[in-house]
Short mmCIF file of C-alpha atoms in Angstrom, two decimals:
data_model
loop_
_atom_site.label_atom_id
_atom_site.label_comp_id
_atom_site.label_asym_id
_atom_site.label_seq_id
_atom_site.Cartn_x
_atom_site.Cartn_y
_atom_site.Cartn_z
CA UNK A 150 51.96 -48.06 104.41
CA UNK A 151 51.65 -50.30 101.76
CA UNK A 152 48.29 -52.53 101.63
CA UNK A 153 49.24 -56.18 102.78
CA UNK A 154 47.06 -59.27 102.82
CA UNK A 155 46.69 -61.52 105.94
CA UNK A 156 46.80 -65.35 105.64
CA UNK A 157 43.74 -66.81 104.18
CA UNK A 158 41.31 -63.85 104.04
CA UNK A 159 37.68 -63.94 103.29
CA UNK A 160 36.38 -61.96 100.35
CA UNK A 161 33.03 -59.85 100.99
CA UNK A 162 30.82 -58.52 98.34
CA UNK A 163 28.46 -56.15 99.33
CA UNK A 164 25.55 -54.84 97.19
CA UNK A 165 27.81 -55.50 94.30
CA UNK A 166 26.25 -55.10 90.66
CA UNK A 167 28.92 -56.23 88.02
CA UNK A 168 28.76 -55.72 84.15
CA UNK A 169 30.19 -53.86 81.11
CA UNK A 170 29.29 -50.19 80.93
CA UNK A 171 25.71 -49.70 82.03
CA UNK A 172 24.60 -53.15 81.16
CA UNK A 173 24.62 -55.37 84.48
CA UNK A 174 25.26 -58.97 84.16
CA UNK A 175 24.90 -59.86 87.78
CA UNK A 176 22.93 -57.79 90.16
CA UNK A 177 22.83 -57.34 94.16
CA UNK A 178 25.60 -59.70 95.05
CA UNK A 179 25.76 -60.04 98.78
CA UNK A 180 28.13 -62.53 99.30
CA UNK A 181 31.01 -63.72 101.88
CA UNK A 182 33.43 -66.20 100.58
CA UNK A 183 35.12 -67.64 103.76
CA UNK A 184 38.75 -67.58 104.32
CA UNK A 185 40.84 -70.82 104.42
CA UNK A 186 38.40 -72.69 102.27
CA UNK A 187 37.52 -73.73 98.80
CA UNK A 188 34.66 -71.80 97.49
CA UNK A 189 32.83 -72.44 94.14
CA UNK A 190 31.13 -70.11 91.99
CA UNK A 191 28.73 -72.03 90.07
CA UNK A 192 26.35 -71.51 87.25
CA UNK A 193 25.48 -72.09 83.65
CA UNK A 194 27.20 -70.69 80.77
CA UNK A 195 26.93 -66.82 80.21
CA UNK A 196 25.58 -66.45 83.63
CA UNK A 197 28.34 -63.81 84.60
CA UNK A 198 30.74 -66.11 86.76
CA UNK A 199 34.03 -65.02 84.87
CA UNK A 200 32.77 -61.57 84.76
CA UNK A 201 32.07 -61.54 88.38
CA UNK A 202 35.97 -62.88 88.86
CA UNK A 203 37.13 -60.23 86.62
CA UNK A 204 35.50 -57.64 88.60
CA UNK A 205 36.97 -59.01 92.01
CA UNK A 206 40.54 -58.75 90.38
CA UNK A 207 39.43 -55.31 89.50
CA UNK A 208 40.21 -55.76 85.79
CA UNK A 209 36.86 -54.05 85.31
CA UNK A 210 35.15 -51.39 87.55
CA UNK A 211 31.89 -52.69 89.31
CA UNK A 212 28.49 -50.83 88.35
CA UNK A 213 27.84 -50.44 92.24
CA UNK A 214 28.53 -51.72 95.36
CA UNK A 215 31.90 -52.74 97.53
CA UNK A 216 34.21 -55.49 97.52
CA UNK A 217 36.39 -56.41 100.52
CA UNK A 218 39.47 -58.55 100.88
CA UNK A 219 40.16 -59.12 104.30
CA UNK A 220 39.77 -55.76 105.67
CA UNK A 221 40.68 -53.72 102.58
CA UNK A 222 37.93 -52.15 100.69
CA UNK A 223 39.42 -53.09 97.14
CA UNK A 224 37.17 -50.25 95.30
CA UNK A 225 38.64 -47.55 97.54
CA UNK A 226 42.19 -48.75 97.25
CA UNK A 227 44.74 -46.55 95.14
CA UNK A 228 46.43 -48.38 92.11
CA UNK A 229 49.62 -48.53 94.00
CA UNK A 230 48.02 -50.02 97.16
CA UNK A 231 45.95 -52.53 95.11
CA UNK A 232 49.22 -53.59 93.45
CA UNK A 233 50.65 -54.63 96.85
CA UNK A 234 47.51 -56.42 97.23
CA UNK A 235 47.78 -58.27 93.77
CA UNK A 236 51.25 -59.54 94.99
CA UNK A 237 49.23 -61.56 97.37
CA UNK A 238 46.76 -63.13 94.67
CA UNK A 239 47.49 -65.83 92.26
CA UNK A 240 45.01 -66.30 89.35
CA UNK A 241 44.54 -69.58 87.11
CA UNK A 242 43.03 -68.33 83.81
CA UNK A 243 40.87 -70.39 81.59
CA UNK A 244 43.63 -71.36 79.08
CA UNK A 245 46.37 -70.70 81.64
CA UNK A 246 47.28 -67.51 79.82
CA UNK A 247 51.08 -68.31 79.99
CA UNK A 248 52.98 -65.78 77.90
CA UNK A 249 53.66 -67.38 74.59
CA UNK A 250 56.92 -65.71 73.90
CA UNK A 251 58.46 -67.23 77.44
CA UNK A 252 59.23 -71.03 78.25
CA UNK A 253 57.16 -72.72 80.95
CA UNK A 254 60.10 -72.18 83.35
CA UNK A 255 60.35 -68.30 82.38
CA UNK A 256 56.75 -68.00 82.78
CA UNK A 257 56.65 -69.33 86.44
CA UNK A 258 59.86 -67.29 87.39
CA UNK A 259 58.31 -64.18 85.99
CA UNK A 260 56.45 -62.81 89.09
CA UNK A 261 59.61 -63.45 91.21
CA UNK A 262 61.76 -61.83 88.81
CA UNK A 263 59.56 -58.81 88.72
CA UNK A 264 58.69 -58.48 92.58
CA UNK A 265 61.71 -60.00 94.29
CA UNK A 266 65.44 -59.70 94.50
CA UNK A 267 66.24 -63.23 94.63
CA UNK A 268 69.10 -64.33 92.59
CA UNK A 269 68.78 -66.66 89.59
CA UNK A 270 69.91 -69.78 91.41
CA UNK A 271 67.25 -69.44 94.23
CA UNK A 272 64.56 -68.63 91.62
CA UNK A 273 65.46 -71.62 89.61
CA UNK A 274 65.03 -73.82 92.76
CA UNK A 275 61.49 -72.24 93.46
CA UNK A 276 60.48 -72.55 89.87
CA UNK A 277 61.47 -76.30 90.02
CA UNK A 278 59.66 -77.08 92.91
CA UNK A 279 56.74 -75.40 91.96
CA UNK A 280 56.86 -77.41 88.63
CA UNK A 281 57.24 -80.49 90.50
CA UNK A 282 54.05 -79.78 92.51
CA UNK A 283 51.94 -79.88 89.39
CA UNK A 284 54.20 -82.62 87.72
CA UNK A 285 55.80 -80.65 85.05
CA UNK A 286 59.37 -80.30 86.18
CA UNK A 287 60.76 -82.07 82.94
CA UNK A 288 59.05 -79.28 80.87
CA UNK A 289 60.61 -76.12 82.11
CA UNK A 290 62.25 -75.36 78.74
CA UNK A 291 59.08 -75.93 76.77
CA UNK A 292 57.02 -73.07 75.08
CA UNK A 293 53.28 -73.07 75.89
CA UNK A 294 52.23 -73.97 72.39
CA UNK A 295 54.52 -77.23 72.72
CA UNK A 296 52.31 -78.10 75.79
CA UNK A 297 48.76 -79.87 76.03
CA UNK A 298 45.80 -78.04 77.31
CA UNK A 299 45.96 -79.98 80.56
CA UNK A 300 50.01 -79.15 80.89
CA UNK A 301 49.07 -75.43 80.26
CA UNK A 302 46.49 -75.42 82.98
CA UNK A 303 48.89 -77.05 85.52
CA UNK A 304 51.65 -74.51 84.41
CA UNK A 305 49.22 -71.63 85.05
CA UNK A 306 48.47 -73.06 88.30
CA UNK A 307 52.41 -73.24 89.17
CA UNK A 308 52.87 -69.68 87.97
CA UNK A 309 49.58 -68.60 90.14
CA UNK A 310 51.25 -70.46 93.23
CA UNK A 311 54.79 -68.98 92.73
CA UNK A 312 54.55 -66.02 95.12
CA UNK A 313 52.65 -68.22 97.94
CA UNK A 314 49.62 -66.44 97.59
CA UNK A 315 46.89 -65.91 100.09
CA UNK A 316 44.27 -66.20 97.68
CA UNK A 317 44.02 -68.46 94.54
CA UNK A 318 41.46 -67.44 92.00
CA UNK A 319 40.70 -70.41 89.35
CA UNK A 320 38.63 -69.61 86.27
CA UNK A 321 37.13 -72.79 85.03
CA UNK A 322 40.02 -74.97 85.82
CA UNK A 323 38.72 -78.27 84.48
CA UNK A 324 36.77 -76.99 81.37
CA UNK A 325 38.03 -78.94 78.23
CA UNK A 326 39.90 -81.60 80.01
CA UNK A 327 39.17 -85.19 79.97
CA UNK A 328 38.06 -86.82 83.21
CA UNK A 329 41.32 -88.02 84.51
CA UNK A 330 43.12 -84.66 84.08
CA UNK A 331 39.86 -82.71 85.71
CA UNK A 332 40.06 -85.19 88.87
CA UNK A 333 43.98 -84.66 89.08
CA UNK A 334 43.50 -80.84 88.83
CA UNK A 335 41.02 -81.13 91.72
CA UNK A 336 43.41 -82.94 93.71
CA UNK A 337 45.96 -80.46 93.15
CA UNK A 338 43.64 -77.90 94.37
CA UNK A 339 42.84 -79.83 97.50
CA UNK A 340 46.51 -80.41 98.19
CA UNK A 341 47.55 -76.87 97.51
CA UNK A 342 44.70 -75.73 100.07
CA UNK A 343 45.66 -78.50 102.61
CA UNK A 344 49.59 -77.54 102.44
CA UNK A 345 49.33 -73.67 102.16
CA UNK A 346 46.16 -73.02 103.99
CA UNK A 347 45.06 -70.46 101.42
CA UNK A 348 41.63 -69.15 100.31
CA UNK A 349 40.55 -70.77 96.95
CA UNK A 350 37.78 -69.16 94.60
CA UNK A 351 37.10 -71.53 91.67
CA UNK A 352 34.61 -70.45 88.99
CA UNK A 353 33.15 -73.47 87.26
CA UNK A 354 30.23 -75.33 85.83
CA UNK A 355 31.59 -78.60 86.64
CA UNK A 356 29.18 -80.32 89.02
CA UNK A 357 31.82 -83.07 89.67
CA UNK A 358 34.48 -80.78 90.54
CA UNK A 359 31.86 -79.14 92.99
CA UNK A 360 31.02 -82.17 95.01
CA UNK A 361 34.68 -83.10 94.84
CA UNK A 362 36.58 -79.78 96.22
CA UNK A 363 33.98 -77.16 97.31
CA UNK A 364 33.57 -76.19 101.18
CA UNK A 365 31.12 -73.25 100.17
CA UNK A 366 29.26 -72.70 96.90
CA UNK A 367 27.71 -69.76 95.43
CA UNK A 368 25.11 -70.39 92.26
CA UNK A 369 24.80 -67.70 89.83
CA UNK A 370 21.74 -67.45 87.46
CA UNK A 371 19.15 -65.07 85.61
CA UNK A 372 21.34 -62.25 86.64
CA UNK A 373 21.47 -62.77 90.49
CA UNK A 374 22.85 -64.95 93.22
CA UNK A 375 20.55 -67.99 93.51
CA UNK A 376 22.21 -69.95 96.25
CA UNK A 377 24.92 -69.62 98.67
CA UNK A 378 25.89 -71.95 101.42
CA UNK A 379 27.55 -75.14 101.95
CA UNK A 380 27.45 -78.12 99.77
CA UNK A 381 25.45 -80.26 101.76
CA UNK A 382 22.69 -77.54 101.66
CA UNK A 383 23.02 -77.35 98.06
CA UNK A 384 22.78 -80.99 97.72
CA UNK A 385 19.33 -80.90 99.52
CA UNK A 386 17.90 -77.69 97.77
CA UNK A 387 14.46 -77.99 96.27
CA UNK A 388 14.38 -74.89 94.16
CA UNK A 389 13.31 -75.93 90.79
CA UNK A 390 15.94 -74.25 88.75
CA UNK A 391 18.93 -75.31 91.07
CA UNK A 392 17.38 -79.08 91.09
CA UNK A 393 17.52 -79.06 87.21
CA UNK A 394 20.64 -77.70 87.28
CA UNK A 395 22.28 -80.22 89.66
CA UNK A 396 20.30 -83.12 87.91
CA UNK A 397 21.32 -82.00 84.70
CA UNK A 398 17.79 -81.92 83.25
CA UNK A 399 17.18 -80.24 80.02
CA UNK A 400 14.81 -77.04 79.97
CA UNK A 401 12.37 -78.41 77.07
CA UNK A 402 12.80 -80.09 73.70
CA UNK A 403 14.67 -78.10 71.18
CA UNK A 404 12.39 -79.72 68.38
CA UNK A 405 9.19 -78.29 69.82
CA UNK A 406 10.69 -74.76 70.71
CA UNK A 407 11.85 -74.58 66.84
CA UNK A 408 8.29 -75.59 65.75
CA UNK A 409 6.63 -72.84 68.11
CA UNK A 410 8.97 -70.46 66.57
CA UNK A 411 8.27 -71.43 62.91
CA UNK A 412 4.58 -71.21 63.82
CA UNK A 413 4.79 -67.62 64.54
CA UNK A 414 6.91 -67.11 61.12
CA UNK A 415 5.42 -66.25 57.86
CA UNK A 416 6.66 -69.40 55.87
CA UNK A 417 4.41 -71.51 58.27
CA UNK A 418 3.33 -73.71 55.36
CA UNK A 419 6.61 -74.08 53.63
CA UNK A 420 7.95 -75.15 57.07
CA UNK A 421 5.65 -77.61 58.01
CA UNK A 422 6.05 -79.14 54.81
CA UNK A 423 9.69 -79.27 55.55
CA UNK A 424 9.16 -80.85 58.93
CA UNK A 425 6.84 -83.35 57.46
CA UNK A 426 9.18 -84.47 54.88
CA UNK A 427 11.99 -84.57 57.55
CA UNK A 428 9.87 -86.80 59.91
CA UNK A 429 9.22 -89.50 56.95
CA UNK B 21 9.77 -30.13 58.64
CA UNK B 22 11.90 -31.70 61.51
CA UNK B 23 12.52 -34.66 59.06
CA UNK B 24 13.72 -32.60 56.44
CA UNK B 25 16.00 -30.34 58.92
CA UNK B 26 17.54 -33.48 59.99
CA UNK B 27 18.31 -35.01 56.66
CA UNK B 28 19.98 -31.78 55.78
CA UNK B 29 22.22 -31.67 59.02
CA UNK B 30 22.99 -35.54 59.34
CA UNK B 31 25.91 -35.21 56.91
CA UNK B 32 27.37 -32.60 58.76
CA UNK B 33 26.70 -34.27 62.12
CA UNK B 34 28.39 -37.57 60.77
CA UNK B 35 31.49 -35.55 59.73
CA UNK B 36 31.63 -34.03 63.21
CA UNK B 37 31.19 -37.32 64.86
CA UNK B 38 33.86 -38.69 62.92
CA UNK B 39 36.19 -35.61 63.58
CA UNK B 40 35.56 -35.90 67.50
CA UNK B 41 36.30 -39.54 67.31
CA UNK B 42 39.65 -38.98 65.49
CA UNK B 43 40.63 -36.23 67.84
CA UNK B 44 39.71 -38.64 70.68
CA UNK B 45 41.86 -41.23 69.45
CA UNK B 46 44.89 -39.03 68.91
CA UNK B 47 44.71 -37.80 72.35
CA UNK B 48 44.25 -41.35 73.88
CA UNK B 49 47.42 -42.24 71.60
CA UNK B 50 49.27 -39.18 73.08
CA UNK B 51 48.57 -40.22 76.80
CA UNK B 52 49.44 -44.00 75.83
CA UNK B 53 52.76 -42.92 74.48
CA UNK B 54 53.72 -40.43 77.44
CA UNK B 55 52.58 -43.43 79.83
CA UNK B 56 54.86 -45.77 78.04
CA UNK B 57 57.97 -43.24 77.68
CA UNK B 58 57.65 -42.49 81.52
CA UNK B 59 57.99 -46.13 82.27
CA UNK B 60 61.07 -46.63 80.13
CA UNK B 61 63.09 -45.63 83.06
CA UNK B 62 61.05 -47.01 85.75
CA UNK B 63 63.74 -49.88 86.45
CA UNK B 64 66.98 -51.55 85.42
CA UNK B 65 65.06 -54.70 84.51
CA UNK B 66 63.70 -52.91 81.51
CA UNK B 67 67.39 -52.96 79.88
CA UNK B 68 67.23 -56.25 78.90
CA UNK B 69 63.68 -56.54 77.41
CA UNK B 70 64.96 -53.26 75.30
CA UNK B 71 67.97 -54.95 74.14
CA UNK B 72 65.67 -57.78 72.85
CA UNK B 73 63.35 -55.46 71.21
CA UNK B 74 66.32 -53.55 69.49
CA UNK B 75 67.27 -57.09 68.28
CA UNK B 76 63.71 -57.56 66.84
CA UNK B 77 63.09 -54.14 65.51
CA UNK B 78 66.61 -53.10 64.59
CA UNK B 79 69.00 -55.98 63.74
CA UNK B 80 66.31 -58.12 62.09
CA UNK B 81 65.38 -55.52 59.62
CA UNK B 82 68.76 -54.66 58.49
CA UNK B 83 68.63 -56.97 55.47
CA UNK B 84 65.38 -55.84 54.22
CA UNK B 85 66.60 -52.15 54.62
CA UNK B 86 69.64 -52.81 52.78
CA UNK B 87 67.87 -54.34 49.84
CA UNK B 88 65.17 -51.38 49.81
CA UNK B 89 67.95 -48.77 50.26
CA UNK B 90 70.24 -50.20 47.42
CA UNK B 91 67.58 -50.27 44.87
CA UNK B 92 66.05 -47.16 45.76
CA UNK B 93 69.62 -45.28 45.47
CA UNK B 94 70.10 -47.31 42.04
CA UNK B 95 66.78 -45.81 40.78
CA UNK B 96 67.46 -42.38 41.98
CA UNK B 97 70.85 -42.43 40.55
CA UNK B 98 69.82 -43.66 37.31
CA UNK B 99 66.65 -41.11 37.01
CA UNK B 100 68.63 -38.35 38.03
CA UNK B 101 71.63 -38.96 35.71
CA UNK B 102 69.46 -38.94 32.79
CA UNK B 103 67.47 -35.58 33.94
CA UNK B 104 70.92 -33.93 34.91
CA UNK B 105 72.50 -35.12 31.42
CA UNK B 106 70.16 -33.17 29.56
CA UNK B 107 71.61 -29.89 30.97
CA UNK B 108 75.05 -31.17 31.08
CA UNK B 109 75.28 -31.33 34.75
CA UNK B 110 76.17 -34.91 35.47
CA UNK B 111 78.47 -33.48 38.10
CA UNK B 112 75.59 -32.79 40.67
CA UNK B 113 74.38 -36.27 40.86
CA UNK B 114 75.99 -37.08 44.15
CA UNK B 115 74.47 -34.06 45.71
CA UNK B 116 70.92 -34.83 44.27
CA UNK B 117 71.08 -38.39 45.31
CA UNK B 118 72.53 -37.61 48.76
CA UNK B 119 70.12 -34.83 49.60
CA UNK B 120 67.01 -36.37 48.36
CA UNK B 121 67.77 -39.82 50.35
CA UNK B 122 69.17 -37.94 53.64
CA UNK B 123 66.26 -35.22 53.65
CA UNK B 124 63.34 -37.22 52.39
CA UNK B 125 63.36 -40.85 51.00
CA UNK B 126 65.73 -42.33 53.92
CA UNK B 127 63.51 -41.49 56.99
CA UNK B 128 60.07 -41.98 54.91
CA UNK B 129 60.86 -45.15 53.42
CA UNK B 130 62.47 -46.79 56.50
CA UNK B 131 59.72 -45.75 58.65
CA UNK B 132 57.32 -47.40 56.11
CA UNK B 133 59.23 -50.59 55.73
CA UNK B 134 59.62 -50.78 59.41
CA UNK B 135 55.79 -50.43 59.88
CA UNK B 136 55.58 -53.34 57.58
CA UNK B 137 57.91 -55.40 59.01
CA UNK B 138 58.06 -54.73 62.83
CA UNK B 139 54.90 -52.48 63.48
CA UNK B 140 52.49 -55.33 62.31
CA UNK B 141 54.01 -57.80 64.32
CA UNK B 142 53.90 -55.54 67.27
CA UNK B 143 50.14 -54.98 66.69
CA UNK B 144 49.47 -58.68 66.08
CA UNK B 145 51.47 -59.67 69.06
CA UNK B 146 49.96 -57.39 71.49
CA UNK B 147 46.43 -58.23 70.17
CA UNK B 148 46.74 -61.71 70.57
CA UNK B 149 48.23 -61.43 74.07
CA UNK B 150 44.84 -59.30 74.67
CA UNK B 151 42.51 -61.83 73.44
CA UNK B 152 44.12 -64.73 74.97
CA UNK B 153 44.10 -62.88 78.58
CA UNK B 154 47.85 -62.68 78.68
CA UNK B 155 47.72 -58.96 79.32
CA UNK B 156 45.15 -59.63 81.95
CA UNK B 157 47.33 -62.14 83.38
CA UNK B 158 50.41 -59.49 83.70
CA UNK B 159 47.97 -57.35 85.36
CA UNK B 160 47.12 -59.66 88.04
CA UNK B 161 50.33 -60.49 88.67
CA UNK B 162 50.99 -57.03 89.51
CA UNK B 163 53.04 -56.49 86.56
CA UNK B 164 52.41 -53.37 84.72
CA UNK B 165 51.68 -54.31 81.08
CA UNK B 166 52.71 -50.85 79.78
CA UNK B 167 55.95 -51.27 81.33
CA UNK B 168 56.60 -54.83 80.56
CA UNK B 169 55.27 -54.93 76.84
CA UNK B 170 55.07 -51.40 75.56
CA UNK B 171 58.04 -49.29 77.01
CA UNK B 172 60.67 -51.55 75.68
CA UNK B 173 59.38 -51.49 72.43
CA UNK B 174 59.09 -47.59 72.48
CA UNK B 175 62.57 -47.21 73.59
CA UNK B 176 63.98 -49.74 70.74
CA UNK B 177 62.11 -47.92 68.25
CA UNK B 178 63.55 -44.39 69.21
CA UNK B 179 66.72 -45.91 69.09
CA UNK B 180 66.28 -48.22 65.95
CA UNK B 181 64.58 -46.00 63.55
CA UNK B 182 67.32 -43.39 63.33
CA UNK B 183 70.14 -45.95 63.10
CA UNK B 184 68.21 -48.05 60.56
CA UNK B 185 67.59 -44.36 58.71
CA UNK B 186 71.60 -43.89 58.78
CA UNK B 187 72.21 -47.03 57.12
CA UNK B 188 69.63 -46.55 54.49
CA UNK B 189 71.22 -43.33 53.48
CA UNK B 190 74.62 -44.94 53.39
CA UNK B 191 73.46 -47.62 51.54
CA UNK B 192 71.11 -45.66 49.13
CA UNK B 193 74.19 -43.48 48.43
CA UNK B 194 76.17 -46.55 47.56
CA UNK B 195 73.11 -47.46 45.30
CA UNK B 196 73.39 -44.29 43.45
CA UNK B 197 77.09 -44.52 42.93
CA UNK B 198 76.41 -48.01 41.59
CA UNK B 199 74.29 -46.67 38.85
CA UNK B 200 75.45 -43.12 38.33
CA UNK B 201 79.22 -43.89 38.30
CA UNK B 202 79.95 -47.61 37.45
CA UNK B 203 77.02 -48.14 35.19
CA UNK B 204 76.54 -44.89 33.53
CA UNK B 205 80.34 -43.85 33.48
CA UNK B 206 79.87 -40.65 35.87
CA UNK B 207 83.09 -39.46 37.55
CA UNK B 208 83.88 -41.10 41.03
CA UNK B 209 85.53 -38.39 42.63
CA UNK B 210 83.11 -35.83 41.57
CA UNK B 211 80.04 -37.83 42.98
CA UNK B 212 81.72 -38.40 46.25
CA UNK B 213 83.08 -34.85 46.86
CA UNK B 214 79.26 -33.50 45.76
CA UNK B 215 77.90 -35.89 48.20
CA UNK B 216 80.18 -34.40 51.06
CA UNK B 217 80.07 -30.79 49.98
CA UNK B 218 76.07 -31.06 49.48
CA UNK B 219 75.13 -32.25 52.92
CA UNK B 220 75.08 -29.82 55.68
CA UNK B 221 74.29 -30.36 59.37
CA UNK B 222 70.72 -29.13 58.81
CA UNK B 223 70.05 -31.87 56.42
CA UNK B 224 71.49 -34.65 58.61
CA UNK B 225 70.02 -33.44 61.80
CA UNK B 226 66.57 -32.88 60.17
CA UNK B 227 66.79 -36.45 58.69
CA UNK B 228 67.41 -37.87 62.25
CA UNK B 229 64.57 -35.72 63.63
CA UNK B 230 62.29 -37.00 61.26
CA UNK B 231 63.28 -40.78 61.74
CA UNK B 232 63.02 -40.43 65.50
CA UNK B 233 59.40 -38.95 64.93
CA UNK B 234 58.60 -41.76 62.77
CA UNK B 235 59.70 -44.22 65.37
CA UNK B 236 57.48 -42.84 67.77
CA UNK B 237 54.52 -42.48 65.54
CA UNK B 238 54.98 -46.10 64.23
CA UNK B 239 55.46 -47.63 67.77
CA UNK B 240 52.60 -45.79 69.30
CA UNK B 241 50.17 -46.43 66.81
CA UNK B 242 50.86 -50.26 66.35
CA UNK B 243 51.15 -50.89 69.99
CA UNK B 244 47.92 -48.77 70.60
CA UNK B 245 46.16 -50.70 68.23
CA UNK B 246 46.89 -54.01 69.60
CA UNK B 247 46.49 -53.11 73.25
CA UNK B 248 42.90 -52.13 72.72
CA UNK B 249 42.32 -54.55 69.96
CA UNK B 250 39.47 -55.94 72.49
CA UNK B 251 37.49 -52.33 72.48
CA UNK B 252 37.21 -52.67 68.39
CA UNK B 253 33.73 -52.62 67.19
CA UNK B 254 34.28 -54.13 63.83
CA UNK B 255 35.41 -57.49 64.98
CA UNK B 256 36.33 -59.60 68.17
CA UNK B 257 38.88 -62.25 68.88
CA UNK B 258 41.29 -63.26 65.91
CA UNK B 259 39.12 -61.09 63.43
CA UNK B 260 39.83 -58.09 65.74
CA UNK B 261 43.33 -58.79 65.85
CA UNK B 262 43.48 -58.68 62.06
CA UNK B 263 41.50 -55.34 61.91
CA UNK B 264 43.72 -53.96 64.43
CA UNK B 265 46.91 -55.05 62.33
CA UNK B 266 45.35 -53.71 59.20
CA UNK B 267 44.42 -50.40 60.68
CA UNK B 268 47.70 -49.96 62.61
CA UNK B 269 49.70 -50.24 59.20
CA UNK B 270 47.62 -47.86 57.41
CA UNK B 271 47.31 -45.38 60.23
CA UNK B 272 51.15 -45.44 60.60
CA UNK B 273 51.85 -45.00 56.89
CA UNK B 274 49.26 -41.81 56.64
CA UNK B 275 50.61 -40.30 59.78
CA UNK B 276 54.31 -40.82 58.81
CA UNK B 277 53.58 -39.15 55.55
CA UNK B 278 51.55 -36.30 57.12
CA UNK B 279 54.13 -35.83 59.74
CA UNK B 280 56.81 -35.60 57.12
CA UNK B 281 55.27 -32.73 55.29
CA UNK B 282 54.97 -31.08 58.59
CA UNK B 283 58.21 -31.71 59.68
CA UNK B 284 59.61 -30.73 56.30
CA UNK B 285 58.09 -27.30 56.23
CA UNK B 286 59.34 -26.80 60.09
CA UNK B 287 62.94 -28.18 59.47
CA UNK B 288 64.10 -26.84 56.23
#
C-alpha cells in the first residue's frame, strides 16, 4: 500500500547529522517540529538551515540519524513510497524556482497535470483560485522573468499550495523583499495555516518574521542546535550568542580584527603606515 | 628512494586516474541514457513534450541544415568534378557526391551542426534549471526530472537526427547538381542516374544507423553535462553552466567522430 500523509503531521529528527559527502554541516539534531503549527528554523547565514531543509526533503542523504514525517521513517522509505509522500508536501524555494519555460499559470497547474486526472477546465479553476489567494490572478499568462522577486515568491507559494499539502516548507520566503512585501508574505503564511490547518516549516534569518508568525523556533549555529522551544522562551533566553543574534549585536570591530590580522603578517610596517595614512 | 620512485610513477598514476575517470563518466552517461530511454514510454503525457522538442531540435534546425547541406554539396560537386575531369570520368560525379554524402558527410555534419545549435542549448537550459533549483523543485513536486526534462529530448533526438540527415543528403545531392551540372556543364541525366544506381540499401541504412547513434550520443552527453552541472569542480553557478556547455559541445563532437569511425568499420 502506498505511503500517505495524515493531515498536519509533525516532523521528528533523531540524532540527525546533515552535510555534504563526509563533511558535516549540522550535527546531532534532535528536534520535533509540531504538527499544525508554524515552525521557524532560524540561524545566521551559512549555519546550515537550507542544508537541513534539503535533507528533510531527501534531496541529499543524511550522514547519520533518522527523520520521520508523521509515522513515516522517510530515510527508510523506497523511492516510490517517498514519491507518494512528496505529493503531500509543498515547497517554496528561495527565488520561487518557477520553471522559466512555463507561464505562471502553467507552473501552478503543473503538479495537477502530472498527478491528477482533472480536466483542463477544473485545473484552470483551481489555478485561478490559488493565484487569487496570493493576489496574482491577473498574471497567469506572464513568464517568471516578467515578474518581480516578490511576485515570483508568491507564485512559488501558489504552486506549493496547489495540491493542498499537509506540510508546507518555505526556504527564506522574505529574503530580498521590502518590508511591505515581507509582511504580506508573512500574513499569507498565517492565513494559509489558519485556512488549511497545515504544518508549516519556515527557514529564515528574518527576526521580524519570527516574531510575527512562529509558534515554535529552532535556532542553528556553530554546527548544532542552539535552541528549540516556543517564541516566548526564545525572547526570554539569556544565552549570550542567542542574545547577540536576537539583539542584532555585531561580534566585534572589523577594523580591529583586520589590524590583528595584519600585525601577524610580514608586511607589518608597510601596513601600519597605510593605516596611519588612512586615519589622517 | 621512495621520492624517486613516486616521481617516476606519478605520470603513470595520473594517466590511470584520468582513464578511470573517463571510464566512470562513460558508464554514468550510459546509465543516464538507459534511464531516460526507459521513461520515454512512461506515460501518454510524454507525447506533447516530445512534439515540442521535435519542433525545437528538428523543425527549428531545418534552415541551418539546408544552408550547410547546399554549400557542402556544391563544394563536393566542384572538387570532385575537377578530380574526375582529369581522368575523363565526369560521369561518375553523381555517384561520388551521393556516396560521400549519404555514407559519411550527411550524418557527421548534421550531428555536428545539431550539437552546436540544439545540444549546447540543451546543456545550458538544463544547467540553468539546476543552479536555480528548478530541478529540485520538480523533484519535490514528485515529478521525475529525468522523465520531465530528459526523456522527451532523447526521443526527439532519436526522431529528428535521422530525418534531418535525410534532408541534408537530399539537399547536398542537389547542391552537387548545381555545381557539377548547372555550373560545370555536366550531363543532368547521367548525374541523376548515377546517384540512383550508386546508392544501395546498405549505404542508406548505414547512414541512418549512424545518425541514430549520433542523436543518442549528442543528446545524452549534452543533457548529462547540464543535469550534473552542479557537481563540476571547475566552476559553480553561471560559470559552471558555461564550462558544462563548452565541455558538452567538445565531447559530443569528439564522440561523434570516434563513433563514426567505429560504425564505418562495422557497417560498410
